[in-house]
Short mmCIF file of C-alpha atoms in Angstrom, two decimals:
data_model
loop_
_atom_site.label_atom_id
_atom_site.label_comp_id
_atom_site.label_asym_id
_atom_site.label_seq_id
_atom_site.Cartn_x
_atom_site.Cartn_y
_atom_site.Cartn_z
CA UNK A 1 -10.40 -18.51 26.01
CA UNK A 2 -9.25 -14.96 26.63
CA UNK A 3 -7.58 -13.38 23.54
CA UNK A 4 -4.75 -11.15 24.26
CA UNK A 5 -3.54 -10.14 20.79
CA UNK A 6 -4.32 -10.41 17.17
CA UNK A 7 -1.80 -10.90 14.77
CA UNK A 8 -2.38 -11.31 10.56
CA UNK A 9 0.19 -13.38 9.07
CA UNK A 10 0.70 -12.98 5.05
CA UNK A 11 2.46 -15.00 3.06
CA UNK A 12 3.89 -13.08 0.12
CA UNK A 13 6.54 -13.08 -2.36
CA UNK A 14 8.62 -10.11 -1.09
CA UNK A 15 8.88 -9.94 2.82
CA UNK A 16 10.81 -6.76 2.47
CA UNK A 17 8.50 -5.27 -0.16
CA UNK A 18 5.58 -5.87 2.12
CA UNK A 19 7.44 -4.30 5.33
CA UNK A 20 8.76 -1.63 3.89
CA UNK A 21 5.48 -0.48 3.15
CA UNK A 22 3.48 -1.50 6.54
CA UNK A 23 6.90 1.03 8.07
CA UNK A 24 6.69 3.85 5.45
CA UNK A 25 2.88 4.41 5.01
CA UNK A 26 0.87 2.82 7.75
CA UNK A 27 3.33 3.33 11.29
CA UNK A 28 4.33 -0.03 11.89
CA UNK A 29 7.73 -1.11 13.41
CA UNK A 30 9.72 -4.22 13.16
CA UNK A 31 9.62 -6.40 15.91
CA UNK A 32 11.84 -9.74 14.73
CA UNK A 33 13.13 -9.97 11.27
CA UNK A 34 15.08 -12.56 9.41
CA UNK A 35 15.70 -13.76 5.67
CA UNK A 36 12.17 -14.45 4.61
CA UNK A 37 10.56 -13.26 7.77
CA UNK A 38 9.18 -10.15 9.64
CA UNK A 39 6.86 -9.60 12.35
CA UNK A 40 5.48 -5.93 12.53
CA UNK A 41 4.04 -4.12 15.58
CA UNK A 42 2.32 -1.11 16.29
CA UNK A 43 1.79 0.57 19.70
CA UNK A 44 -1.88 0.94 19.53
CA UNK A 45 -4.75 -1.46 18.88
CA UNK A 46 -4.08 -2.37 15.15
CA UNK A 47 -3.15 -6.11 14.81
CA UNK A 48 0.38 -6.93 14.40
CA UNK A 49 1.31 -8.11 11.35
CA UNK A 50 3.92 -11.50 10.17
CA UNK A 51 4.83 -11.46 6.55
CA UNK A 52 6.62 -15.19 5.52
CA UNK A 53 7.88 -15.60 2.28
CA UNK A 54 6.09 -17.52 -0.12
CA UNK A 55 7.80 -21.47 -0.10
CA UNK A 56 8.86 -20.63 3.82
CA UNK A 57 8.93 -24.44 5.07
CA UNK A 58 8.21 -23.17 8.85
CA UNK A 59 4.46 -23.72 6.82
CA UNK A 60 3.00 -26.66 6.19
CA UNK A 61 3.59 -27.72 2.59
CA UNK A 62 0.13 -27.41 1.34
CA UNK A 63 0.47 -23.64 2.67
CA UNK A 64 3.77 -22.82 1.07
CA UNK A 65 3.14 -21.33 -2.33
CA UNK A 66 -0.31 -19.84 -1.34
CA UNK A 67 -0.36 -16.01 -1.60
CA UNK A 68 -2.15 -13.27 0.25
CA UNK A 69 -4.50 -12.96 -1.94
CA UNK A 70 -8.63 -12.16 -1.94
CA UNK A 71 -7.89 -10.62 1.58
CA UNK A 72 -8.71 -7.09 2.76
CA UNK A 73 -7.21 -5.72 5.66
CA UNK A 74 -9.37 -3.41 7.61
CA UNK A 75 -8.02 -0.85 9.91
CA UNK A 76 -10.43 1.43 11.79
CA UNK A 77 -8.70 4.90 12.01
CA UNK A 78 -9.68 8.44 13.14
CA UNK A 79 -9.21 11.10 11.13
CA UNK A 80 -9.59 9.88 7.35
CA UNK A 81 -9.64 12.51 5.46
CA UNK A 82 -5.91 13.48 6.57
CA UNK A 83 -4.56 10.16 6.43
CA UNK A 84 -5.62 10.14 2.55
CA UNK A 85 -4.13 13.46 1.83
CA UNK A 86 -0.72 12.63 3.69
CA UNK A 87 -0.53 8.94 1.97
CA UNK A 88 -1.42 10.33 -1.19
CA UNK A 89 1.17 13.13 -0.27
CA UNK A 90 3.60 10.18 0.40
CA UNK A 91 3.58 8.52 -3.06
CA UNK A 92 1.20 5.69 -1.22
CA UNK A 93 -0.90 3.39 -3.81
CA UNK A 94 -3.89 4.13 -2.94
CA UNK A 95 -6.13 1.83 -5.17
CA UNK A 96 -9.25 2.55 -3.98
CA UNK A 97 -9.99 6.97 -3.70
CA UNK A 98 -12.26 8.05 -0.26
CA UNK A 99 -15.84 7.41 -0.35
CA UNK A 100 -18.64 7.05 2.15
CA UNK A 101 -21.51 4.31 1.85
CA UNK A 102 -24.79 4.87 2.64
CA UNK A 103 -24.72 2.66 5.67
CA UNK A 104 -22.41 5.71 7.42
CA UNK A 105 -18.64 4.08 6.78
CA UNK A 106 -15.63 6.13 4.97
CA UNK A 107 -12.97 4.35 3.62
CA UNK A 108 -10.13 3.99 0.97
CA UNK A 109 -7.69 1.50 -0.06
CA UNK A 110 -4.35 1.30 -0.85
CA UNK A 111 -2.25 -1.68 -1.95
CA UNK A 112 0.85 -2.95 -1.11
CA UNK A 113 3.64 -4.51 -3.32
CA UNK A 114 2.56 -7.99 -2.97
CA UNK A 115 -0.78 -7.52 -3.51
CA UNK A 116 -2.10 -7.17 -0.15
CA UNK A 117 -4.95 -4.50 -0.04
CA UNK A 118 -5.35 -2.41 3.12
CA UNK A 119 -8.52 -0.44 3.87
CA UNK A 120 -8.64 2.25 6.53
CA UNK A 121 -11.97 2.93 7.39
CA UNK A 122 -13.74 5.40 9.90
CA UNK A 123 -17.23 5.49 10.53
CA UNK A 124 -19.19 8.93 9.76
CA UNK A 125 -20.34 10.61 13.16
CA UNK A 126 -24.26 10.22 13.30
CA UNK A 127 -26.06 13.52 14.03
CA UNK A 128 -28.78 13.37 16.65
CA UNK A 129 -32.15 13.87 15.05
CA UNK A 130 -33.77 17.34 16.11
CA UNK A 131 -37.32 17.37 17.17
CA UNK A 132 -40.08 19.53 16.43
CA UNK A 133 -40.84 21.70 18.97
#
């Protein structure tokens, strides 16, 4: 198997909700849209993104009322601290404030309308230990 793209599909109550927010706060563009539909690209190497509305019956019926729920999308990003400032700037709901763990990762979160919780996280540049001379 050789993977050539990744792509997260949600299902979630408001399709336009959802993209609207991917577009405003996090870059992406639509690729194909119709009523209850939308599949969302970026140019770089974040997964594209397909948002079906809840009760689409391109599903299979024991998928159709099932939310996006419990799931956290992860994007690794450079530059953290200014995307915070601009999306908090922007209005964005961030739902989750900037932090770093002790195992060396930054990250926030911000939520979108339906639920759907998006993390951007960039790991904290290790300094080289200095030795005794």
């Amino acid at each position: 198997m050789n993977v050539t793209a990744s792509t997260l599909s949600l299902t979630v109550a408001d399709v336009d909700a959802s993209r609207e927010f991917f577009r405003t706060h996090l870059g992406y563009e639509v690729a194909m849209a119709a009523d209850g539909f939308a599949s969302l690209t970026r140019g770089d190497g974040a997964a594209d993104i397909v948002l079906l509305r809840t009760g689409n019956e391109v599903l299979p019926p024991e998928q159709r009322d099932q939310r996006a729920t419990g799931l956290i999308f992860a994007l690794t990003v450079t530059g953290i601290e200014a995307e915070e400032r601009r999306l908090r700037e922007a209005g964005a709901p961030i739902t989750m404030p900037l932090r770093e763990e002790p195992w060396g990762e930054r990250l926030f979160q911000l939520t979108d309308p339906n639920g759907v919780v998006v993390q951007l996280v960039e790991w904290a540049t290790q300094e080289e230990p200095t030795q005794a001379e």
